[in-house]
XYZ file of C-alpha atoms in Angstrom:
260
model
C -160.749 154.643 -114.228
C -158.800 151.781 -112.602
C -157.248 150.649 -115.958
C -156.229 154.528 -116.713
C -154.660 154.407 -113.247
C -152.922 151.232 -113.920
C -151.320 152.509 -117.191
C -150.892 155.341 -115.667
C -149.038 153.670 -113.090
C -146.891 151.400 -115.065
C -145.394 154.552 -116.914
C -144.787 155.950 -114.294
C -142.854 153.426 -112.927
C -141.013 152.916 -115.853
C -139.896 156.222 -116.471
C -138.778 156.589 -112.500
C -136.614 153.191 -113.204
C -135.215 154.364 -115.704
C -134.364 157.872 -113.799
C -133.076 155.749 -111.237
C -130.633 154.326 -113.306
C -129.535 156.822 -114.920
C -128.819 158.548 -111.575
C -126.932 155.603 -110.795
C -125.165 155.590 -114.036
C -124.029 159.633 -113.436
C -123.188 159.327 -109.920
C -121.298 156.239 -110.233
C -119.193 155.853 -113.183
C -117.298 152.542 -114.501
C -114.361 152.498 -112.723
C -114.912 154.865 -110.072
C -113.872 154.167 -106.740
C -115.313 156.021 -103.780
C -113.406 156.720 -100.917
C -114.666 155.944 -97.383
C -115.016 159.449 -96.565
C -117.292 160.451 -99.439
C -119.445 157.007 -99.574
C -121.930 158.967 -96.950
C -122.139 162.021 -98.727
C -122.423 160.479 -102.282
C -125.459 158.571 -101.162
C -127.030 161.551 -99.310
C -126.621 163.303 -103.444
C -127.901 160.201 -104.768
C -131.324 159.974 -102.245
C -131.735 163.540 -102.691
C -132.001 163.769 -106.567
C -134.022 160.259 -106.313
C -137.018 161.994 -103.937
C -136.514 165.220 -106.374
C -137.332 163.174 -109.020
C -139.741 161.053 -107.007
C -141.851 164.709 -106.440
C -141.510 166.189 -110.326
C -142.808 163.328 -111.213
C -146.007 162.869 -109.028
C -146.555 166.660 -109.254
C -146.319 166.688 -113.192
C -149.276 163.844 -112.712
C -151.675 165.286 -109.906
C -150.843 169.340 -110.736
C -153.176 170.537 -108.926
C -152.027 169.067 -105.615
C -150.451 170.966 -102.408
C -146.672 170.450 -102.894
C -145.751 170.145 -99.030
C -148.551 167.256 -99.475
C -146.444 165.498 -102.255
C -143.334 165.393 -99.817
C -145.393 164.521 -96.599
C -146.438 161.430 -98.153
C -142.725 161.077 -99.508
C -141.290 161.095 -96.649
C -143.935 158.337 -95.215
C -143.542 156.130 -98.031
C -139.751 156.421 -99.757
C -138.654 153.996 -96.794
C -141.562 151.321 -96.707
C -142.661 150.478 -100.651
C -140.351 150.094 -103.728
C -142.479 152.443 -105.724
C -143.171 155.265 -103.667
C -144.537 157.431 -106.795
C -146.856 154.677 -107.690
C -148.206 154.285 -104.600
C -148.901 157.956 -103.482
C -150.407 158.645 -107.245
C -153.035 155.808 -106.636
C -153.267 157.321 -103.203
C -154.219 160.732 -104.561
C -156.360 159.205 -107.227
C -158.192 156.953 -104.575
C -159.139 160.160 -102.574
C -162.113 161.876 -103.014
C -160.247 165.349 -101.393
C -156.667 166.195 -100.816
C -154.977 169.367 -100.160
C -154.764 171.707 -103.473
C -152.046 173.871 -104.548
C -154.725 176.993 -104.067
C -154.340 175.919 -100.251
C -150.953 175.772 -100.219
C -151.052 179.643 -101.648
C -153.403 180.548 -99.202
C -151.452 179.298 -96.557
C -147.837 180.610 -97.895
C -149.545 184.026 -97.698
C -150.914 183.699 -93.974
C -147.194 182.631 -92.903
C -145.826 185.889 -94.775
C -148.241 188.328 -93.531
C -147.375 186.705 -90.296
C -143.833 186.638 -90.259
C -144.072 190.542 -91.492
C -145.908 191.437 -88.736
C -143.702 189.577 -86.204
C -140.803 192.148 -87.705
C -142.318 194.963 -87.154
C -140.603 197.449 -85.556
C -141.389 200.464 -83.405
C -138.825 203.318 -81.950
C -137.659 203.013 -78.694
C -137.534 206.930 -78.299
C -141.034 207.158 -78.865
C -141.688 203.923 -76.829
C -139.794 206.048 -73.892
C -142.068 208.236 -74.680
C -145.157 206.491 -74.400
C -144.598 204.726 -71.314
C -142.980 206.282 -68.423
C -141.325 202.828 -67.165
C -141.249 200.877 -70.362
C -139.543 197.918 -68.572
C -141.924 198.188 -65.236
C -144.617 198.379 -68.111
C -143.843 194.913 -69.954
C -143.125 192.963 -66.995
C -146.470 193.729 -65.272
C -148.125 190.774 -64.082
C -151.276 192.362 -62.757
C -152.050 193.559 -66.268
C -155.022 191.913 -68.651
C -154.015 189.706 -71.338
C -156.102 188.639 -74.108
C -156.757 185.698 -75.223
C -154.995 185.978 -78.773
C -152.856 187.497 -76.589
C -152.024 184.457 -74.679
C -152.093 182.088 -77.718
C -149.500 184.232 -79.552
C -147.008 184.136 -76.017
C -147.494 180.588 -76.076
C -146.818 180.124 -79.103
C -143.730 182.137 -79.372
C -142.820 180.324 -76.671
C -142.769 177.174 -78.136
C -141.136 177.689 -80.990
C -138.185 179.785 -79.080
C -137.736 176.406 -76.668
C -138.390 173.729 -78.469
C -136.779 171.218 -76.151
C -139.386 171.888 -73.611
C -142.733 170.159 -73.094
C -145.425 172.751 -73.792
C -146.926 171.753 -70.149
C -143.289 173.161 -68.575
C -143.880 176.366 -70.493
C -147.393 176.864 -69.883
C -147.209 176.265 -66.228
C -144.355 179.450 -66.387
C -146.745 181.390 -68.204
C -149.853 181.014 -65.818
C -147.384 181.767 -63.023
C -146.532 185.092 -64.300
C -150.436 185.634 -65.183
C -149.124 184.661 -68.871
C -147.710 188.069 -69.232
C -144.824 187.333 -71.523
C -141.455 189.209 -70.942
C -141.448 187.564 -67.588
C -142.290 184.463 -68.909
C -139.619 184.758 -71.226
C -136.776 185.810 -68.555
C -137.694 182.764 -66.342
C -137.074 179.883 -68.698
C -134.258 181.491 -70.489
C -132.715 181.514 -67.166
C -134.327 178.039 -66.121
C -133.054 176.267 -69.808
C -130.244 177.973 -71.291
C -127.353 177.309 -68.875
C -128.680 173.591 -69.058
C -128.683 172.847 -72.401
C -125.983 171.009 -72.790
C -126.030 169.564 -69.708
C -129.550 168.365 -70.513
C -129.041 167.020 -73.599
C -126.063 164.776 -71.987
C -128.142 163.601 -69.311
C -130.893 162.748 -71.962
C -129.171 160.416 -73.849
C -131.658 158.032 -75.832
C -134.322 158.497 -73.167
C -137.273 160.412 -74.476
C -137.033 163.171 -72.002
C -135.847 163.945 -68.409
C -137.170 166.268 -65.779
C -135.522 169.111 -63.835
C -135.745 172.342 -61.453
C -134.664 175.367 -61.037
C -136.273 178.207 -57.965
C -139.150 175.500 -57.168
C -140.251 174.944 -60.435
C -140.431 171.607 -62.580
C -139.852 171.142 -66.486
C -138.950 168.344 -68.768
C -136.727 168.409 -71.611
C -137.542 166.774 -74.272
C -135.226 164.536 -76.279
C -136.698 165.626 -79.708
C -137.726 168.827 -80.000
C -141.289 170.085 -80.446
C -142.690 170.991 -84.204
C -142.700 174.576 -84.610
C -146.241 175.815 -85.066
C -147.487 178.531 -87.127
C -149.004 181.958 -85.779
C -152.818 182.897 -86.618
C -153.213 185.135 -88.827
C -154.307 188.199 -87.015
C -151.685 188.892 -84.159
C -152.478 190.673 -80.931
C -150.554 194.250 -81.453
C -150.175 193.858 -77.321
C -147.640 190.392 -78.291
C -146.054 192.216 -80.967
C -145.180 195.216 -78.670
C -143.308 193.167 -76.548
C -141.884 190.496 -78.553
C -140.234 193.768 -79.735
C -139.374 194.461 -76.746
C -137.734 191.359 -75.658
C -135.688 191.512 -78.576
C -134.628 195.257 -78.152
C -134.955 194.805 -74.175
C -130.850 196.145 -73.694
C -131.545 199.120 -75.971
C -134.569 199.964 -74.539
C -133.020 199.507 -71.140
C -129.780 201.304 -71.872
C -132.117 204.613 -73.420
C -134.443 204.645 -70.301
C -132.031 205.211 -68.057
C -130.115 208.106 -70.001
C -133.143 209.669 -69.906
C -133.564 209.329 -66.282
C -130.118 210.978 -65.131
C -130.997 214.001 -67.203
C-alpha cells in the first residue's frame, strides 16, 4: 500500500508540474508584457485554473469522494505545502472514512427540497381570508411557537444578518417570545440604517457593540457562515417568512378590504 501510494504520488506530481507549466506557458507568452492593471487579474486566471486542475486531478484519483471535501482541504492546503494534490491524496488514503460523493447527493437534495419549500407561496386573498387581521395575526407575541419553529426563525435570521453575533439576534427573538415577524422588524430597524456606519467604525477590529431602544448587539467584522435549514420545515415559519416578504401586499389588500 505505501509504495502504491508513493507511485501514485510521484505521478501525480508530475503530471500537476507539468500542468503547471503549461498554464504558465499559455497565460504568459514569450514576449508578453502585462500591464499593471491586468497583473492582478491575470494571476487571479492563473490560481483559478491551477486549484481547477489541483481538484480534477485528486477527484479523478479518490472518485468516490465528496467534492465540497476535495476543495475544503484545497483551500487549507494550496497556501501551506508545494504539493497540495499530493498531500490531500495521501490524506484521503491515510483515512479510514471521509465524506463520499453519495453524501454529498444526499445532502444536495436536503438543500433543494429545502430551498423549494422556503419558496413556497400562498395567496394573499385567501390568506385575508383565513385570518381576519393577518398582520395582528403574525406579529402576535402571546402565541406558541414550536420548537422547529424557533430553530427555523433563528436560523433565517442568521443568514438574513450575517454581520450580527447570533447572541444579538437571539436575545431579539426571546424578547418578542421568538415570534418572528417582530423579530424581524426590530433588527432591520436596529441594523440596516447602521450598516455602513458600522462597518466604518469596525475597521480591522473583530467586532464593535451598539444600541438602539435599550437594546445591545455587536457587529461583527466578518460575517457569520450561512447555515443550512433541516430538512423538515415548520409550515408555521414558512407562513410567515411569506409573509415578511409579501408583508406591503398583504398590508395594502387588508385594508381595501376593510373600507368596503
Amino acid at each position: 500500500m505505501v509504495s502504491f501510494k508513493r507511485s501514485l504520488s510521484i505521478e501525480i506530481l508530475d503530471s500537476v508540474n507539468a500542468e503547471q507549466k503549461k498554464i504558465k506557458t499559455e497565460s504568459e507568452p514569450p514576449d508578453c508584457i502585462i500591464l499593471d492593471d491586468d497583473f492582478d487579474e491575470k494571476a487571479d486566471e492563473i490560481v483559478e485554473n491551477l486549484e481547477e486542475t489541483h481538484f480534477h486531478k485528486i477527484a479523478s484519483v479518490i472518485t468516490d469522494c465528496d467534492p465540497d471535501f476535495i476543495r475544503e482541504k484545497l483551500a487549507i492546503y494550496s497556501t501551506i505545502v508545494a504539493n497540495p494534490v499530493e498531500t490531500i491524496v495521501n490524506e484521503i488514503l491515510d483515512a479510514k472514512t471521509y465524506p463520499k460523493i453519495i453524501d454529498f447527493l444526499k445532502k444536495k437534495k436536503k438543500q433543494e427540497h429545502a430551498q423549494s419549500a422556503l419558496n413556497k407561496e400562498y395567496s394573499i386573498e385567501e390568506l385575508c381570508k383565513t385570518y381576519s387581521d393577518p398582520i395582528a395575526f403574525f406579529n402576535d407575541q402571546r402565541r406558541r411557537r414550536s420548537d422547529s419553529y424557533k430553530m427555523c426563525s433563528l436560523i433565517f435570521l442568521g443568514n438574513k444578518f450575517q454581520h450580527l453575533s447570533p447572541i444579538s439576534i437571539e436575545n431579539v427573538l426571546i424578547s418578542v417570545n421568538y415570534a418572528l415577524v417582530p423579530a424581524y422588524h426590530s433588527l432591520t430597524e436596529a441594523f440596516l440604517p447602521r450598516e455602513n456606519v458600522l462597518k466604518m467604525r469596525c475597521g480591522t477590529k473583530l467586532s464593535v457593540c451598539f444600541r438602539h431602544k435599550y437594546k445591545s448587539y455587536k457587529y461583527l467584522n466578518k460575517p457569520n457562515d450561512v447555515k443550512p435549514y433541516p430538512e423538515n420545515l415548520d409550515e408555521d415559519f414558512l407562513r410567515e417568512l411569506w409573509f415578511i416578504k409579501n408583508e406591503s401586499s398583504v398590508t395594502t389588500l387588508f385594508f381595501q378590504q376593510k373600507t368596503l
